[in-house]
Coordinates of C-alpha atoms and ligand atoms in Angstrom, one line a residue:
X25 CA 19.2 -21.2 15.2
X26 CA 17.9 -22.9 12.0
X27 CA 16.1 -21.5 9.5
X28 CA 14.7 -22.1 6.5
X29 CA 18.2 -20.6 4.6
X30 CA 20.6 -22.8 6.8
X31 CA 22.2 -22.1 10.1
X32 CA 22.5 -19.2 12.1
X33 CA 26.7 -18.8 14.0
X34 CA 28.3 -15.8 15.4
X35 CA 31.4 -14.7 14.1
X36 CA 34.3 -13.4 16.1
X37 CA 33.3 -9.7 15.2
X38 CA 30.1 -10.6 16.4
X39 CA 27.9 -10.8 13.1
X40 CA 25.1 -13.6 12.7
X41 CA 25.7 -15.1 9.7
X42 CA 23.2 -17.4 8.0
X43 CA 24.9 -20.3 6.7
X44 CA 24.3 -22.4 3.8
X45 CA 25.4 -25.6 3.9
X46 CA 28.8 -25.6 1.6
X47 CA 29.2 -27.2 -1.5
X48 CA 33.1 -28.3 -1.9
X49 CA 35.5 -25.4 -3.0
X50 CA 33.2 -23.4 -2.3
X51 CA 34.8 -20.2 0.6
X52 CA 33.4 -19.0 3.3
X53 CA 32.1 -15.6 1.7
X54 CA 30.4 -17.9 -1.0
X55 CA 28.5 -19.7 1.4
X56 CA 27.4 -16.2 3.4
X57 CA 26.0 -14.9 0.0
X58 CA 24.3 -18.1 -0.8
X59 CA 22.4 -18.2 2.4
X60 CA 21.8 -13.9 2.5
X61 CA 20.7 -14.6 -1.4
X62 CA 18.4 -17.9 0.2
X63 CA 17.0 -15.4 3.1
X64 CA 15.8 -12.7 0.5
X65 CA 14.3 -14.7 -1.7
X66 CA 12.5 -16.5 1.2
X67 CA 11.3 -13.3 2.0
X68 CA 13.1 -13.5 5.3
X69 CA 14.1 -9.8 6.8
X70 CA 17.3 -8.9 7.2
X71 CA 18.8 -8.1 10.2
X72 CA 21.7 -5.5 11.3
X73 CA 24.0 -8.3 13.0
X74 CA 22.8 -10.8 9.4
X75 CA 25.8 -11.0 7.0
X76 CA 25.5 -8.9 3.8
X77 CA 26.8 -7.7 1.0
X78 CA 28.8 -4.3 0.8
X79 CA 26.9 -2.9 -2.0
X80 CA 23.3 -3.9 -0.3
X81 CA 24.7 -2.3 2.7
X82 CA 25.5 0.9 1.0
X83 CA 22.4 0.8 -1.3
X84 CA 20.4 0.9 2.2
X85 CA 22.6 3.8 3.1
X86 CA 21.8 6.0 0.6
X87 CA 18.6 5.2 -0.1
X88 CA 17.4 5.2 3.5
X89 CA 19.8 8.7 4.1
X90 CA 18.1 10.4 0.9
X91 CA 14.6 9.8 2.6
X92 CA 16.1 10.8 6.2
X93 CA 17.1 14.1 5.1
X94 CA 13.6 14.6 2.6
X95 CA 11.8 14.0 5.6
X96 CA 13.8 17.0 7.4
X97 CA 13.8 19.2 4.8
X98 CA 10.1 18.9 4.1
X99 CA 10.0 20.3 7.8
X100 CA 10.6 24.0 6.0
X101 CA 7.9 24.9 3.2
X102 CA 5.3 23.8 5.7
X103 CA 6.8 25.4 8.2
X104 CA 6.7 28.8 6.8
X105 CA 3.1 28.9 7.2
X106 CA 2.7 27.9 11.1
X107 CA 2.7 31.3 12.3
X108 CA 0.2 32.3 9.4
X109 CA -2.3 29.2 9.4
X110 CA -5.8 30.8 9.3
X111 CA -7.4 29.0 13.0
X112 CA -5.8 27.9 15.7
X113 CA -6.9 24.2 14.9
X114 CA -5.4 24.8 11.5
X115 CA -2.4 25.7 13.4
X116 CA -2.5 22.8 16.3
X117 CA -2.4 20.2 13.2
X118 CA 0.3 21.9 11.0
X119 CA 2.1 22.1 14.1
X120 CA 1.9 18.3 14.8
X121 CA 2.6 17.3 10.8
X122 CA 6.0 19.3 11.1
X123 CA 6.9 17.2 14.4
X124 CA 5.8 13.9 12.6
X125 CA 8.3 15.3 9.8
X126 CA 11.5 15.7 12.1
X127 CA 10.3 12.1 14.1
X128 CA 11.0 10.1 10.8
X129 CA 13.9 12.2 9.7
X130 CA 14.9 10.5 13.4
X131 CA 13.5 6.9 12.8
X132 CA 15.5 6.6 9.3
X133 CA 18.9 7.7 10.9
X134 CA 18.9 5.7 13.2
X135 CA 17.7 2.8 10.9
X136 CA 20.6 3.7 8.7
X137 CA 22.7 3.6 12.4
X138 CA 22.4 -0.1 12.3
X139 CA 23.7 -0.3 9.0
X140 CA 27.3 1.3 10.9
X141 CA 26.7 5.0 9.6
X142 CA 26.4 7.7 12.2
X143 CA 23.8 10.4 11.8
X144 CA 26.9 13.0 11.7
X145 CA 27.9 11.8 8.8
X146 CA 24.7 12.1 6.8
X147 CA 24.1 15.2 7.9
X148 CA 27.6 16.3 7.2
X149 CA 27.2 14.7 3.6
X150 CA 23.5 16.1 2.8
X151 CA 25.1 19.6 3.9
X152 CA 27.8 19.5 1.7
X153 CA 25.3 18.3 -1.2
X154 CA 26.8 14.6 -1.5
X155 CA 23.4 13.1 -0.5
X156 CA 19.9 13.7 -2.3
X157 CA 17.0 15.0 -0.3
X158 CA 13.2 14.5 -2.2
X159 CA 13.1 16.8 -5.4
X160 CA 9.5 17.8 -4.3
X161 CA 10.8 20.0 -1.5
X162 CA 12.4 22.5 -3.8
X163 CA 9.5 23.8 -4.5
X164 CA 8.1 27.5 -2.3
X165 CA 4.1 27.4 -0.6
X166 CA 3.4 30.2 -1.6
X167 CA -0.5 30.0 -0.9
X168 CA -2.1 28.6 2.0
X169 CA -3.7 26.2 -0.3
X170 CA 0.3 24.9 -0.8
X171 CA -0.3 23.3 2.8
X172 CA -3.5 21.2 1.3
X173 CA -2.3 20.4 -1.6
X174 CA 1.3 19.2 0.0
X175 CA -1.0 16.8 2.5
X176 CA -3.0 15.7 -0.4
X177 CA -0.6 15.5 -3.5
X178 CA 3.0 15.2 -1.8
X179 CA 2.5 13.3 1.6
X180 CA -0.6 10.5 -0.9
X181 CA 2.8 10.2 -2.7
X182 CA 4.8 9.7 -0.4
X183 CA 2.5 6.9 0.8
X184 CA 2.3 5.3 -2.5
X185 CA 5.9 5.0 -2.3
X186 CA 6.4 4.3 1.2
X187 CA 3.5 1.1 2.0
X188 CA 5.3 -1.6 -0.1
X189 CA 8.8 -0.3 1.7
X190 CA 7.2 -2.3 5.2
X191 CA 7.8 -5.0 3.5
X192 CA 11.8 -4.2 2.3
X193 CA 13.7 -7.2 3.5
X194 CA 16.3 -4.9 5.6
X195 CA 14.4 -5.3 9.3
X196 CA 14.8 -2.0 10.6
X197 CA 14.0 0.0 7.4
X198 CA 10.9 -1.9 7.0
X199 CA 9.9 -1.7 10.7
X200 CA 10.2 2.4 10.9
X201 CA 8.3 2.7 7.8
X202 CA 5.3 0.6 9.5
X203 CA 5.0 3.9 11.7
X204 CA 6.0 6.3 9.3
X205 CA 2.9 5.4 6.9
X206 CA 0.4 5.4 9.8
X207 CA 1.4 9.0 10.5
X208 CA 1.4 9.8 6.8
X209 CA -1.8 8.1 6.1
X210 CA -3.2 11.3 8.6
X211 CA -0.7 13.7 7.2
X212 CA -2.8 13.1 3.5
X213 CA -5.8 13.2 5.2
X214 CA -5.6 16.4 6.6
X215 CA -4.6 18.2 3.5
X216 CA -7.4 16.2 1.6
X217 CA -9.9 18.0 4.4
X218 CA -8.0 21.4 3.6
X219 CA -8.6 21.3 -0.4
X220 CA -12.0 20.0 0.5
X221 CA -12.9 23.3 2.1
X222 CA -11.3 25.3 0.5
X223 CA -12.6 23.9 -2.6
X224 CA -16.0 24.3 -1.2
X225 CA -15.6 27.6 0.2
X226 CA -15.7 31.1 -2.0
X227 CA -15.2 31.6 -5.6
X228 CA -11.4 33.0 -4.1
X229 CA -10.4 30.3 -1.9
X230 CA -11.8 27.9 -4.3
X231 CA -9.0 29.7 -7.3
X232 CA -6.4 29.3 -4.3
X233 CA -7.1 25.8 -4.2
X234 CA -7.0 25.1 -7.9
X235 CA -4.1 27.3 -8.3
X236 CA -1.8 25.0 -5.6
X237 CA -3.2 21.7 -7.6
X238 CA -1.9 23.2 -10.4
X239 CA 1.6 23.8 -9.4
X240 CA 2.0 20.7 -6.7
X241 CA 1.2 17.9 -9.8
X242 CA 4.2 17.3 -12.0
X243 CA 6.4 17.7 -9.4
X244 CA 4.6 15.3 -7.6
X245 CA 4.8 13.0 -10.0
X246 CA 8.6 13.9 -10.2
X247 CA 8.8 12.4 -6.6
X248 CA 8.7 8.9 -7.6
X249 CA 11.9 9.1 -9.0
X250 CA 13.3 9.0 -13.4
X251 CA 11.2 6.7 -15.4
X252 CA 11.8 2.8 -15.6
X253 CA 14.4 3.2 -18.1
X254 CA 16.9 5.7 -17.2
X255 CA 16.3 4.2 -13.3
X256 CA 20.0 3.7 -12.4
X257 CA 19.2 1.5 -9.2
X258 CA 15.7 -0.3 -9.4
X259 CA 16.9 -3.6 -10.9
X260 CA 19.2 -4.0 -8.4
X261 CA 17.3 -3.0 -5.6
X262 CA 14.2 -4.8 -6.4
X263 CA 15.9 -8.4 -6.4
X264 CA 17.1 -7.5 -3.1
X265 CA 13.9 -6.6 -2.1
X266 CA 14.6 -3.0 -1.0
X267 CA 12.0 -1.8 -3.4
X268 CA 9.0 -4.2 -4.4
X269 CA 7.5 -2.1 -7.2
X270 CA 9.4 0.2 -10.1
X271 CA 9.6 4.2 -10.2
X272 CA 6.7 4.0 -13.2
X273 CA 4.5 1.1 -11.4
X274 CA 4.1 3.3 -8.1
X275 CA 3.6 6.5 -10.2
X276 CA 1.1 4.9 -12.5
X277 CA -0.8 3.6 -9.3
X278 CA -0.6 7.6 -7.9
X279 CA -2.4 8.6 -10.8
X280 CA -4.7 6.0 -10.9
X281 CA -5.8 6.9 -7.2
X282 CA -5.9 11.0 -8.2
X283 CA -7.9 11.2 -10.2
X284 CA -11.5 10.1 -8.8
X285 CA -10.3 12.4 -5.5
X286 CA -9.9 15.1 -7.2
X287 CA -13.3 14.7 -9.0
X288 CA -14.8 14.3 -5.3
X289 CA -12.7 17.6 -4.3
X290 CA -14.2 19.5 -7.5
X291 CA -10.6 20.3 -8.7
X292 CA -9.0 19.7 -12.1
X293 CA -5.6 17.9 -12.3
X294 CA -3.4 20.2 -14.9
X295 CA -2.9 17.2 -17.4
X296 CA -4.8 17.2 -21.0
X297 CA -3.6 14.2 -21.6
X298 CA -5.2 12.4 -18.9
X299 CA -7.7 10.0 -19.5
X300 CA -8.7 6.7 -18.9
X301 CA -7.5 4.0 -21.2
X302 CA -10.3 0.8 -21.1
X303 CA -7.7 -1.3 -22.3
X304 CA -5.1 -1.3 -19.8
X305 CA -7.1 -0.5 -17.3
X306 CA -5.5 2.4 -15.8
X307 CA -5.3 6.2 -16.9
X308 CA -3.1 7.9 -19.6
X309 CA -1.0 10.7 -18.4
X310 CA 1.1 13.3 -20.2
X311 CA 4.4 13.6 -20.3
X312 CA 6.5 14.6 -17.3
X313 CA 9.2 17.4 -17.7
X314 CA 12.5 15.3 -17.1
X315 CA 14.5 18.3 -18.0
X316 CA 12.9 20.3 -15.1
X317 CA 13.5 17.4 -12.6
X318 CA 17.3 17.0 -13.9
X319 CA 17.2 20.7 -13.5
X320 CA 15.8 20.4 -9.5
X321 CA 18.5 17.6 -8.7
X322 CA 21.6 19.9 -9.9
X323 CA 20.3 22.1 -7.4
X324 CA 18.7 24.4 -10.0
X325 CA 15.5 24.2 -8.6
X326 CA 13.3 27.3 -7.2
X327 CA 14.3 26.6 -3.8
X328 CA 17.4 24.9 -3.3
X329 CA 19.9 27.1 -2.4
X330 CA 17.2 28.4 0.7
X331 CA 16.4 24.7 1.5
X332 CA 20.2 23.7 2.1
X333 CA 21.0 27.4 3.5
X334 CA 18.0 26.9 6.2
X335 CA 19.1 23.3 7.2
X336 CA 23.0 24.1 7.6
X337 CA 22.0 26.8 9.7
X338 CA 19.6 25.0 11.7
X339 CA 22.3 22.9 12.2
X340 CA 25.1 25.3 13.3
X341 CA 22.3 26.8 16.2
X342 CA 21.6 23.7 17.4
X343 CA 25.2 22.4 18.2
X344 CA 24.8 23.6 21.6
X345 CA 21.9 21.4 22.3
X346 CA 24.0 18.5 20.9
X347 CA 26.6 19.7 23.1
X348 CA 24.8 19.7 26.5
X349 CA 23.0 16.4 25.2
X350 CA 26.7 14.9 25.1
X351 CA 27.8 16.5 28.4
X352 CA 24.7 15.2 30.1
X353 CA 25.5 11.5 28.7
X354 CA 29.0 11.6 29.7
X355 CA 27.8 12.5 33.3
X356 CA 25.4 10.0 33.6
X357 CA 27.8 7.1 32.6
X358 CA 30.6 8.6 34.9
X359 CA 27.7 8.4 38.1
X360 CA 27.1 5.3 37.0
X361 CA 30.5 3.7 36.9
X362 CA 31.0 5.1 40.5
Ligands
LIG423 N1 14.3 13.5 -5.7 C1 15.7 13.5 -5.6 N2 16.4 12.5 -6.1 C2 15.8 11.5 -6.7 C3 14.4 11.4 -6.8 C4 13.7 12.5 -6.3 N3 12.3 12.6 -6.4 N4 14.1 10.3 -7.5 C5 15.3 9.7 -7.7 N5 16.3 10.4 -7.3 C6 17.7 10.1 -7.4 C7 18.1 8.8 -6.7 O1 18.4 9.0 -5.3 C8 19.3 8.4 -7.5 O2 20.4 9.3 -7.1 P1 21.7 8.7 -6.3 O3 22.3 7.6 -7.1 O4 22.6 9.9 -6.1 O5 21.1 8.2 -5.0 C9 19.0 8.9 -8.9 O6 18.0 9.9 -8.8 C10 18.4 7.7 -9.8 O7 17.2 7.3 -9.3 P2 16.8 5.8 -9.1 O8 15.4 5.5 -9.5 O9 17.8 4.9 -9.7 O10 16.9 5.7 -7.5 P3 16.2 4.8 -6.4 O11 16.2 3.4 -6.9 O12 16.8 5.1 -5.1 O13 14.7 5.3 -6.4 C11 13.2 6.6 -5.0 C12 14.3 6.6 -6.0 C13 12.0 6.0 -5.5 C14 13.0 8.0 -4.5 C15 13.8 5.6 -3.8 O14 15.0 6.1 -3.3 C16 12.8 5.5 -2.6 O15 11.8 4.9 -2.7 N6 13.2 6.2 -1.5 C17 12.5 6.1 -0.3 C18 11.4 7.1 -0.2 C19 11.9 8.5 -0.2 O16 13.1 8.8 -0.2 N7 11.0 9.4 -0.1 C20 11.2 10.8 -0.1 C21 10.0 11.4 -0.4 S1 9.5 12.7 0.6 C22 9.1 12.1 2.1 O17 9.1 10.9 2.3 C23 8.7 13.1 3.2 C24 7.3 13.0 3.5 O18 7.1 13.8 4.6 C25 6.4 13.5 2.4

């Protein structure tokens, strides 16, 4: 097949390698990076069978693991307040939010299958704390509010994040996320529609509300990962097109869409500092608490020792149902090879 970065052959172990066409002494392995380097800056995607190098292979890996297991792990503090949601339409759409959760925990492993990891072995290495899950989810709801402001604060970052990722030149990756911000897009909705009444409703409820904003901001902020600076990966993974925008850019552009909701919600956002600055164009913000976040990823944080206890012992009750899942498999291949 041609494209625009060369050719496109199949190799003996069954990759499709672009091909560039070679320049003399130049290897084999040259040529495959020029034409992968050719297809990313074309702004062609990626594909699992495409030749590529080791260390974008494994920066998809642990990138695209660390958001598999936030997304199942984020199942629990919402969780907690199914059986105690105030209405049972409350409770029908907390319900289906926690089921989105645990769909895109599935979408992202088995993006990250095609990358030749199996999900065992990212759950194996998130439960023995050699994977990240999202800082954010470290923190307890302790108010009903918690499940508004988590829509609102948590899942509108996640979205900030998330929209320029359908566009990350590894295929799969940026295909589940195409889904994943749709659902999203309602999960941030409904907590928006929570604050709102809340916000609107008695002198209590409205304190609830305010009281949740308070606590759900800087660590929200936190979610988008250290600041520019001490950002170990972003150069890297921005000129391979994993990430399109910086840890500061997509937190700046969080703020910036903040604070006119939460003017329309009638809640304050627990920053002095913020303000808008006519020059640049955007708002001013305080200064986040990088010791606290350093803190949460050593897994000093208020909740991580109940996060990883919960999720390893989900995982232990739920071997049976991998079991029989197995046993069914291996019965339906040996019917069909008869
Ligand atoms: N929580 C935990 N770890 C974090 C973090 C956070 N908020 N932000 C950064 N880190 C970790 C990184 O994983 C990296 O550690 P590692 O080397 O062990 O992997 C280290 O801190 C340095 O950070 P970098 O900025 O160099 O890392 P990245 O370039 O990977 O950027 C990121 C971090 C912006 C979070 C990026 O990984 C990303 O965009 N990930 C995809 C989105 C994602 O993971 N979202 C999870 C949010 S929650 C969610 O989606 C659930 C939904 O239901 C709300």
């Amino acid at each position: 097949m041609e494209t625009p970065a060369g050719t496109m052959t199949e190799t003996a172990a069954g990759t499709l390698s672009r091909t560039a066409p070679a320049t003399t002494a130049e290897t084999a392995e040259d040529g495959l990076a020029r034409a992968f380097d050719a297809a990313v800056a074309a702004d062609e995607r990626i594909e699992p069978r495409d030749w590529m190098p080791e260390a974008y292979r494994a920066t998809l890996v642990r990138q695209m693991a660390q958001h598999a297991h936030s997304e199942i792990i984020g199942m629990q503090p919402e969780a907690n307040w199914i059986t105690r949601a105030p209405s049972l339409r409350r409770k029908a759409i907390l319900i289906a939010k926690v089921q989105d959760e645990a769909g895109h925990g599935l979408y992202l492993y088995s993006a990250a299958e095609t990358l030749g990891t199996g999900r065992d072995e990212l759950l194996d290495k998130l439960h023995t704390g050699r994977q990240k899950y999202s800082s954010i989810f470290n923190y307890p709801t302790l108010t009903w509010a918690d499940v508004g402001a988590i829509g609102w604060l948590v899942d509108g970052a996640a979205i900030t994040n998330q929209v320029p990722l359908c566009r990350c030149s590894y295929g799969p990756y940026a295909r589940a996320m195409v889904r994943i911000c749709k659902e999203e897009s309602f999960h941030q909705r409904q907590g928006y529609e929570l604050l709102l009444a809340l916000s609107g409703g008695t002198p209590a409820q409205h304190a609830m509300a305010q009281d949740a904003v308070d606590r759900w901001w800087w660590p929200s902020l936190m979610m988008f990962g250290p600041p520019d600076d001490a950002s170990a990966h972003s150069a890297q993974s921005m000129a391979w097109k994993i990430k399109r925008h910086s840890n500061d850019e997509l937190r700046q552009r969080f703020v910036d869409i903040c604070v006119p909701q939460a003017e329309a919600l009638g809640l304050t956002l627990p920053d002095p500092d913020l303000r808008w600055n006519e020059e640049r164009g955007r708002h001013d913000f305080g200064a986040i608490d990088w010791t606290e976040f350093q803190q949460v990823l050593k897994g000093n944080g208020p909740c991580n020792e109940q996060r990883i206890t919960q999720r390893r012992r989900a995982h232990e009750e739920g071997a049976w149902v991998r079991e029989a899942a197995a046993a069914y498999a291996a019965k339906r291949e040996e019917v069909t090879a008869s």
